[in-house]
Amino acid sequence: MTTAAIIVAAGRGTRAGGGVPKQWRPLAGRRVADWTLERFAIPQIGHVVLVLHPEDRDAWKEFAQTPLILAPGGDDRAGSVQNGLAALDGLGITKVLIHDVARPCVSKDTIRAVLDALDSHPGAAPGLAVTDALWTGAEGMVTGTRDRDGLFAAQTPQGFRYDAIVAAHAAHPGAAADDVEVARAAGLTVAIVPGDPDNLKITRAEDFARAERILRQDMDVRLGNGYDVHRFGPGDHVILCGIKVPHDRGLQGHSDADVGMHAVTDALYGALAEGDIGRHFPPSDPQWKGAASEIFLRHAVDLVRARGFTVSNIDCTLVCEYPKIGPHAIAMQREMARIMRLEATRISVKATTSERLGFTGRGEGIAALATACLVKP
Ligand code: MG
């Protein structure tokens, strides 16, 4: 793979508020930088360089665990880009995209359009034709107008043939507005591909609200529900949400009869429109007799991730008079979190009685309901 992207994230920009550089501020459930990096996770891009400020020690530690290539920021933006380019030296890169981390709403279509244009031009970047009338002004007063014909608002990612932009940066005296200016100073032609009004650069505090609206409208959100019942039989314990709870009876079932975990697993399958446990693990198949339900839950979670979703949260309600769930609820929450590889705060396990009514009220069995919410950015 010979295409790379450099995400410049070494700025200290705190103009947008929040007291930390804007790339580390939360946005629609993740950080700005996480959204931006996700946008460049496309098969055409083989390497991603993240340029980090030397003082962002937590980020260095965190991203060292990922396939990203890390590079230190320079004295100014151009220095940071040059360090990012240097980090790709020797990897056989032919095309490189340079992108501001503060543009988390860039679409994959825009990224692909820039890459495609590099097949026929040494440089390419998204630009938005200016449609508003342009004024000059001073002290709150309009002092003149400017012709907007032929004017474009520049966006990123800006793409270049790798060797050409490395040479252009080496030759440039500095203080360029962006990499297109550096490229043009070296004589490279730069094609304009259609920009996207949603590809905003987060600069001011109010930009966060707009970026959040844009990201949420693209988000694929799925809900699923699950319901399960198991009957009591002989035994001295039940297994609920992965935890062994002593009781004077056990639950009957083909597997370990973990009614709570089954409801959660079915909620996950339901959110994906993938049927239920019975479809994936037929009860007629003897290999699942007595199986730990963890196997089913893991399978559902792996399927969720394979489809590009993440589990936003789970809510599970157990319905029984006995055993009492309260003393075990936190252990159940932790065990489900471990199996699903999620923070425990995303999983709720609670219980209710049915006021001695119906089969749960008569102590004939335990019922469980679960809801799962999945999101795909
Ligand atoms: Mg079941």
CSV table of N, CA and C and ligand atoms in Angstrom, one decimal, residues 227-230 255 257-259 262-263 266 277, ligand 1:
chain,number,residue,atom,x,y,z
A,227,TYR,N,-36.0,-11.2,25.1
A,227,TYR,CA,-36.8,-11.7,26.2
A,227,TYR,C,-36.6,-13.2,26.3
A,228,ASP,N,-36.4,-13.6,27.5
A,228,ASP,CA,-36.2,-15.1,27.7
A,228,ASP,C,-36.8,-15.5,29.0
A,229,VAL,N,-37.1,-16.8,29.1
A,229,VAL,CA,-37.6,-17.4,30.3
A,229,VAL,C,-37.0,-18.8,30.5
A,230,HIS,N,-36.6,-19.1,31.7
A,230,HIS,CA,-36.2,-20.5,32.0
A,230,HIS,C,-37.0,-20.9,33.2
A,255,SER,N,-28.5,-25.1,27.6
A,255,SER,CA,-27.1,-24.6,27.9
A,255,SER,C,-27.1,-24.4,29.4
A,257,ALA,N,-28.5,-22.1,31.0
A,257,ALA,CA,-29.8,-21.5,31.3
A,257,ALA,C,-29.7,-20.1,31.9
A,258,ASP,N,-28.7,-19.4,31.5
A,258,ASP,CA,-28.5,-18.0,32.0
A,258,ASP,C,-29.4,-17.1,31.3
A,259,VAL,N,-30.6,-17.0,31.9
A,259,VAL,CA,-31.7,-16.3,31.2
A,259,VAL,C,-31.4,-14.8,30.9
A,262,HIS,N,-29.0,-14.6,28.0
A,262,HIS,CA,-29.7,-14.9,26.8
A,262,HIS,C,-30.5,-13.7,26.3
A,263,ALA,N,-31.1,-13.0,27.2
A,263,ALA,CA,-31.9,-11.9,26.8
A,263,ALA,C,-31.0,-10.8,26.1
A,266,ASP,N,-29.9,-12.0,22.7
A,266,ASP,CA,-30.9,-11.8,21.7
A,266,ASP,C,-31.2,-10.3,21.3
A,277,ILE,N,-30.5,-16.5,19.4
A,277,ILE,CA,-29.5,-17.5,19.8
A,277,ILE,C,-29.7,-18.8,19.1
B,1,MG,MG,-32.6,-19.1,27.0
